[in-house]
Coordinates of C-alpha atoms and ligand atoms in Angstrom, one line a residue:
M1 CA 97.2 103.3 120.2
T2 CA 99.6 101.4 118.0
A3 CA 98.7 97.8 117.2
Q4 CA 100.9 94.8 117.9
L5 CA 102.2 93.4 114.6
I6 CA 101.4 89.8 113.9
D7 CA 104.6 88.6 112.2
G8 CA 103.4 86.1 109.6
K9 CA 106.8 85.5 108.2
A10 CA 108.3 84.4 111.6
I11 CA 105.2 82.4 112.6
A12 CA 105.2 80.6 109.2
Q13 CA 108.9 79.9 109.6
Q14 CA 108.3 78.2 112.9
L15 CA 105.7 76.0 111.3
R16 CA 108.0 75.2 108.3
V17 CA 110.7 74.0 110.8
Q18 CA 108.2 71.7 112.4
V19 CA 107.0 70.3 109.0
A20 CA 110.6 69.9 107.8
A21 CA 111.5 67.9 111.0
A22 CA 108.5 65.6 110.4
V23 CA 109.6 65.1 106.8
T24 CA 113.1 64.2 107.9
E25 CA 111.7 61.7 110.5
R26 CA 109.5 60.2 107.8
L27 CA 112.3 59.7 105.3
A28 CA 114.6 58.3 108.1
A29 CA 111.9 55.7 108.7
G30 CA 112.1 54.7 105.0
K31 CA 108.7 56.1 104.1
T32 CA 107.9 57.9 100.8
K33 CA 108.8 61.5 100.3
P34 CA 105.7 63.8 100.6
T35 CA 105.2 65.1 97.1
L36 CA 103.1 67.9 95.8
A37 CA 102.0 68.3 92.1
T38 CA 101.2 71.9 91.0
V39 CA 99.2 72.6 87.9
L40 CA 99.6 76.1 86.4
V41 CA 97.6 77.1 83.3
G42 CA 98.5 80.2 81.3
D43 CA 100.9 83.0 81.9
R44 CA 99.5 85.1 84.7
M45 CA 102.5 86.6 86.5
D46 CA 101.0 86.4 90.0
S47 CA 99.9 82.8 89.6
A48 CA 103.4 81.8 88.3
T49 CA 105.0 83.6 91.2
Y50 CA 102.8 81.8 93.8
V51 CA 103.3 78.4 92.2
S52 CA 107.1 78.8 92.1
S53 CA 107.1 79.8 95.8
K54 CA 105.2 76.6 96.6
Q55 CA 107.7 74.5 94.7
K56 CA 110.6 76.3 96.3
A57 CA 109.0 75.6 99.8
C58 CA 108.7 71.9 98.9
A59 CA 112.5 71.7 98.2
E60 CA 113.4 73.7 101.3
L61 CA 111.4 71.4 103.5
G62 CA 112.7 68.2 102.0
M63 CA 109.5 67.4 100.0
G64 CA 109.2 66.5 96.4
S65 CA 107.3 68.5 93.8
I66 CA 106.1 67.9 90.3
S67 CA 105.0 70.8 88.1
R68 CA 102.7 70.8 85.1
N69 CA 102.9 74.2 83.4
L70 CA 100.3 74.3 80.6
P71 CA 99.4 76.8 77.9
G72 CA 96.5 79.2 78.5
D73 CA 94.6 77.9 75.5
I74 CA 94.6 74.2 76.6
S75 CA 91.3 72.5 76.1
Q76 CA 89.1 71.3 79.0
E77 CA 89.7 67.7 77.9
E78 CA 93.5 68.0 77.8
L79 CA 93.6 69.7 81.2
E80 CA 91.3 67.1 82.7
K81 CA 93.7 64.4 81.4
V82 CA 96.7 66.0 83.1
V83 CA 94.9 66.3 86.5
Q84 CA 93.4 62.8 86.2
A85 CA 96.9 61.4 85.5
L86 CA 98.3 63.1 88.6
D87 CA 95.4 61.8 90.7
D88 CA 96.1 58.3 89.5
D89 CA 99.8 58.6 90.3
P90 CA 100.6 57.0 93.6
A91 CA 103.9 59.0 93.8
V92 CA 101.8 62.2 94.0
H93 CA 100.3 62.9 97.5
G94 CA 98.8 66.3 97.0
I95 CA 97.5 68.2 93.9
L96 CA 97.2 72.0 93.7
T97 CA 95.6 73.5 90.6
Q98 CA 96.4 77.2 90.8
L99 CA 93.3 79.4 90.5
P100 CA 91.9 81.3 88.7
L101 CA 91.9 79.1 85.6
P102 CA 91.3 80.7 82.2
S103 CA 87.6 81.7 81.6
H104 CA 87.0 78.9 78.9
I105 CA 87.8 76.2 81.5
N106 CA 85.1 74.7 83.8
E107 CA 86.9 75.0 87.1
E108 CA 84.5 72.8 89.0
R109 CA 84.9 69.9 86.6
V110 CA 88.7 70.1 86.9
L111 CA 88.7 70.3 90.7
Q112 CA 86.3 67.4 91.0
L113 CA 89.0 65.1 89.5
I114 CA 91.2 65.6 92.6
S115 CA 90.5 62.9 95.2
A116 CA 89.5 64.2 98.6
N117 CA 92.7 62.6 100.1
K118 CA 94.9 64.5 97.6
D119 CA 93.0 67.7 97.9
V120 CA 95.6 69.7 99.8
D121 CA 93.7 73.0 98.9
G122 CA 90.7 71.7 100.8
F123 CA 88.4 72.8 97.9
S124 CA 86.6 69.5 97.2
P125 CA 82.9 69.2 98.0
L126 CA 83.7 66.6 100.7
N127 CA 86.3 68.7 102.5
I128 CA 84.2 71.9 102.3
G129 CA 81.1 70.0 103.2
R130 CA 82.7 68.6 106.3
L131 CA 84.1 72.1 107.2
A132 CA 80.5 73.4 107.1
Q133 CA 79.1 70.7 109.3
K134 CA 79.2 70.8 113.1
G135 CA 81.4 68.1 114.6
R136 CA 82.8 66.9 111.2
A137 CA 86.5 67.4 110.5
P138 CA 87.6 67.9 106.8
L139 CA 90.7 66.0 105.6
F140 CA 92.2 69.3 104.6
I141 CA 91.4 72.9 105.5
P142 CA 91.9 75.6 102.8
C143 CA 95.4 77.0 103.3
T144 CA 94.8 80.8 103.4
P145 CA 91.9 80.7 105.9
A146 CA 93.8 78.1 108.0
G147 CA 96.7 80.5 108.0
C148 CA 94.4 83.4 109.2
I149 CA 93.1 81.3 112.2
Y150 CA 96.6 80.1 113.0
L151 CA 97.9 83.8 113.2
L152 CA 95.0 84.8 115.5
E153 CA 95.7 81.8 117.7
Q154 CA 99.5 82.5 117.8
A155 CA 98.7 86.1 118.8
D156 CA 96.4 84.8 121.6
V157 CA 93.4 86.6 120.2
Q158 CA 90.2 85.2 121.7
I159 CA 88.0 83.8 118.9
E160 CA 85.3 82.2 121.0
G161 CA 82.5 84.7 121.5
A162 CA 84.2 87.4 119.4
N163 CA 82.3 89.4 116.8
A164 CA 84.1 88.4 113.6
V165 CA 83.6 90.2 110.3
V166 CA 84.8 88.6 107.0
L167 CA 85.1 90.9 104.0
G168 CA 84.6 88.7 100.9
R169 CA 82.8 85.4 100.2
S170 CA 85.2 83.7 97.8
N171 CA 85.5 79.9 97.7
I172 CA 89.2 80.2 98.4
V173 CA 89.2 82.6 101.4
G174 CA 86.0 84.3 102.6
M175 CA 83.6 81.4 102.7
P176 CA 85.9 78.9 104.4
A177 CA 87.3 81.6 106.8
A178 CA 83.7 82.2 107.9
L179 CA 83.1 78.5 108.4
L180 CA 86.3 78.1 110.5
L181 CA 85.4 81.1 112.7
I182 CA 81.9 79.7 113.3
G183 CA 83.6 76.3 114.2
K184 CA 85.6 78.2 116.8
N185 CA 82.5 79.8 118.3
A186 CA 82.8 83.3 116.9
T187 CA 79.7 85.3 115.9
V188 CA 80.3 85.8 112.2
T189 CA 79.1 88.3 109.7
V190 CA 80.1 87.9 106.0
C191 CA 80.2 91.1 104.0
H192 CA 80.3 91.5 100.2
S193 CA 79.7 94.0 97.4
R194 CA 76.0 94.3 98.2
T195 CA 76.4 94.7 102.0
K196 CA 74.7 97.9 103.3
D197 CA 76.6 100.3 105.6
L198 CA 79.8 98.3 105.4
P199 CA 81.9 100.7 107.5
D200 CA 79.3 100.4 110.3
V201 CA 79.4 96.6 110.1
V202 CA 83.2 96.6 110.3
R203 CA 83.0 99.0 113.3
G204 CA 81.4 96.1 115.3
A205 CA 84.2 93.7 114.5
D206 CA 86.5 92.4 117.3
I207 CA 88.2 90.3 114.5
L208 CA 88.3 91.5 110.9
I209 CA 89.4 89.2 108.0
A210 CA 89.7 91.3 104.9
A211 CA 89.8 89.4 101.6
I212 CA 88.2 91.5 98.9
G213 CA 91.2 92.4 96.7
K214 CA 90.8 96.2 96.9
A215 CA 93.9 98.2 97.8
E216 CA 93.6 99.9 101.2
F217 CA 89.8 99.7 101.1
V218 CA 89.3 99.5 104.8
R219 CA 89.9 102.9 106.5
G220 CA 91.2 103.5 110.0
D221 CA 88.0 105.0 111.3
W222 CA 86.2 101.7 110.5
I223 CA 88.3 99.8 113.1
K224 CA 87.0 99.1 116.5
P225 CA 89.7 100.1 119.1
G226 CA 91.7 97.0 120.0
A227 CA 90.4 94.8 117.1
A228 CA 92.5 92.1 115.5
I229 CA 93.0 92.7 111.8
I230 CA 94.0 89.9 109.4
D231 CA 94.7 91.4 106.0
V232 CA 94.6 88.8 103.2
G233 CA 94.8 91.3 100.3
I234 CA 97.9 91.5 98.1
N235 CA 97.4 94.5 95.8
S236 CA 100.0 96.4 93.8
K237 CA 100.0 100.2 94.1
P238 CA 102.0 102.6 91.9
D239 CA 105.0 103.9 93.9
A240 CA 107.5 106.1 92.1
T241 CA 110.0 105.8 95.0
R242 CA 110.5 102.1 94.2
K243 CA 112.7 100.7 91.5
S244 CA 109.9 98.4 90.4
G245 CA 107.5 101.4 90.2
Y246 CA 105.0 99.7 92.6
R247 CA 104.6 98.3 96.1
L248 CA 102.3 95.7 97.6
V249 CA 99.5 96.8 99.9
G250 CA 96.7 95.0 101.6
D251 CA 92.9 95.5 101.6
V252 CA 93.3 97.6 104.8
N253 CA 94.9 101.0 105.0
F254 CA 97.7 99.8 107.3
E255 CA 99.0 103.2 108.4
E256 CA 95.5 104.3 109.5
A257 CA 94.3 101.0 110.9
K258 CA 97.4 100.4 113.1
E259 CA 96.5 103.4 115.2
A260 CA 93.2 101.9 116.3
A261 CA 93.7 98.1 116.1
G262 CA 95.1 95.9 118.9
F263 CA 96.7 93.5 116.4
I264 CA 97.4 93.7 112.7
T265 CA 99.1 91.7 110.0
P266 CA 101.5 93.5 107.6
V267 CA 101.4 93.1 103.8
P268 CA 103.7 91.6 102.7
G269 CA 104.8 89.3 105.5
G270 CA 101.5 88.5 107.1
V271 CA 99.1 86.0 105.6
G272 CA 101.1 85.2 102.4
P273 CA 103.8 83.2 104.1
M274 CA 101.2 81.3 106.2
T275 CA 99.4 80.1 103.1
I276 CA 102.5 78.3 101.9
A277 CA 103.3 76.9 105.3
M278 CA 99.8 75.5 105.6
L279 CA 100.1 73.9 102.1
M280 CA 103.3 72.2 103.2
R281 CA 101.6 70.9 106.3
N282 CA 98.7 69.6 104.3
T283 CA 101.0 67.9 101.8
L284 CA 102.8 66.2 104.7
R285 CA 99.4 65.1 106.0
A286 CA 98.4 63.8 102.6
A287 CA 101.5 61.6 102.5
E288 CA 100.8 60.4 106.1
M289 CA 97.3 59.4 105.1
Q290 CA 98.2 57.7 101.9
D291 CA 101.4 56.1 103.0
P292 CA 101.2 55.8 106.8
Ligands
GUN301 N1 94.8 81.2 94.0 C1 94.9 82.1 95.1 N2 95.0 81.4 96.2 C2 95.0 80.1 95.9 C3 95.1 78.9 96.8 O1 95.2 78.9 98.0 N3 95.0 77.7 96.1 C4 94.9 77.7 94.7 N4 94.8 76.5 94.1 N5 94.8 78.7 93.9 C5 94.8 79.9 94.6

């Protein structure tokens, strides 16, 4: 069996067109331009690439962006001042502090400064708390897990009643992905580094969300025939045939898994583009809430 590919790039593009149309309509009505502030600390190449993609997307969709690129040795106090000033600025609708922050920074204290209605990452205690509670809607849902669910829904994968396995329990992906799946009536198992008999647990999954950051960790014989695989991993793997000397691979061994799965996302071109599209949607929503 060869799995059906879930084309994240195309699905994200459709969503971006919808968001851009809503932005155009908003501007035509004389309302403020939805504006995202990004905060980047230090010189991690991957973080810098992600942040510049987010700013580029703002420009392409007719939204504004403000960037604060700060040195890696910035003090906690200085960083908090920058984030607080953005939170106080009425021209800023959404704030994204790119994670991870350098190890000397207390991430929780920085993120706490972002008001819930500017928290386009959906990481604030209020937003996560509401996500965790039955019948309570958060103001914003974290972008990557929201993108995973959107891909499943676009592919018409039945979530209700499915056995879903989430690999990874990070605040950014695994934990909120598990909460979203529970909210959609899946039966959810969250796996991590101490999970016993991991391949056997994965073998029970109708839906697998892999977010552990280990290149091609999930093998083809772990996949239940017909399962839907959402691969969040973006890992670089040495490849002498490429000019760059490397290529990007997911957390799932794609070549093996596609023979068993019913649906699978590629890397790149799967979840990555969805994260940005969801961030754009959240930023539009933030502007609509603050400046109806
Ligand atoms: N680092 C990796 N993914 C994300 C994300 O979705 N938001 C933020 N702020 N940092 C990240």
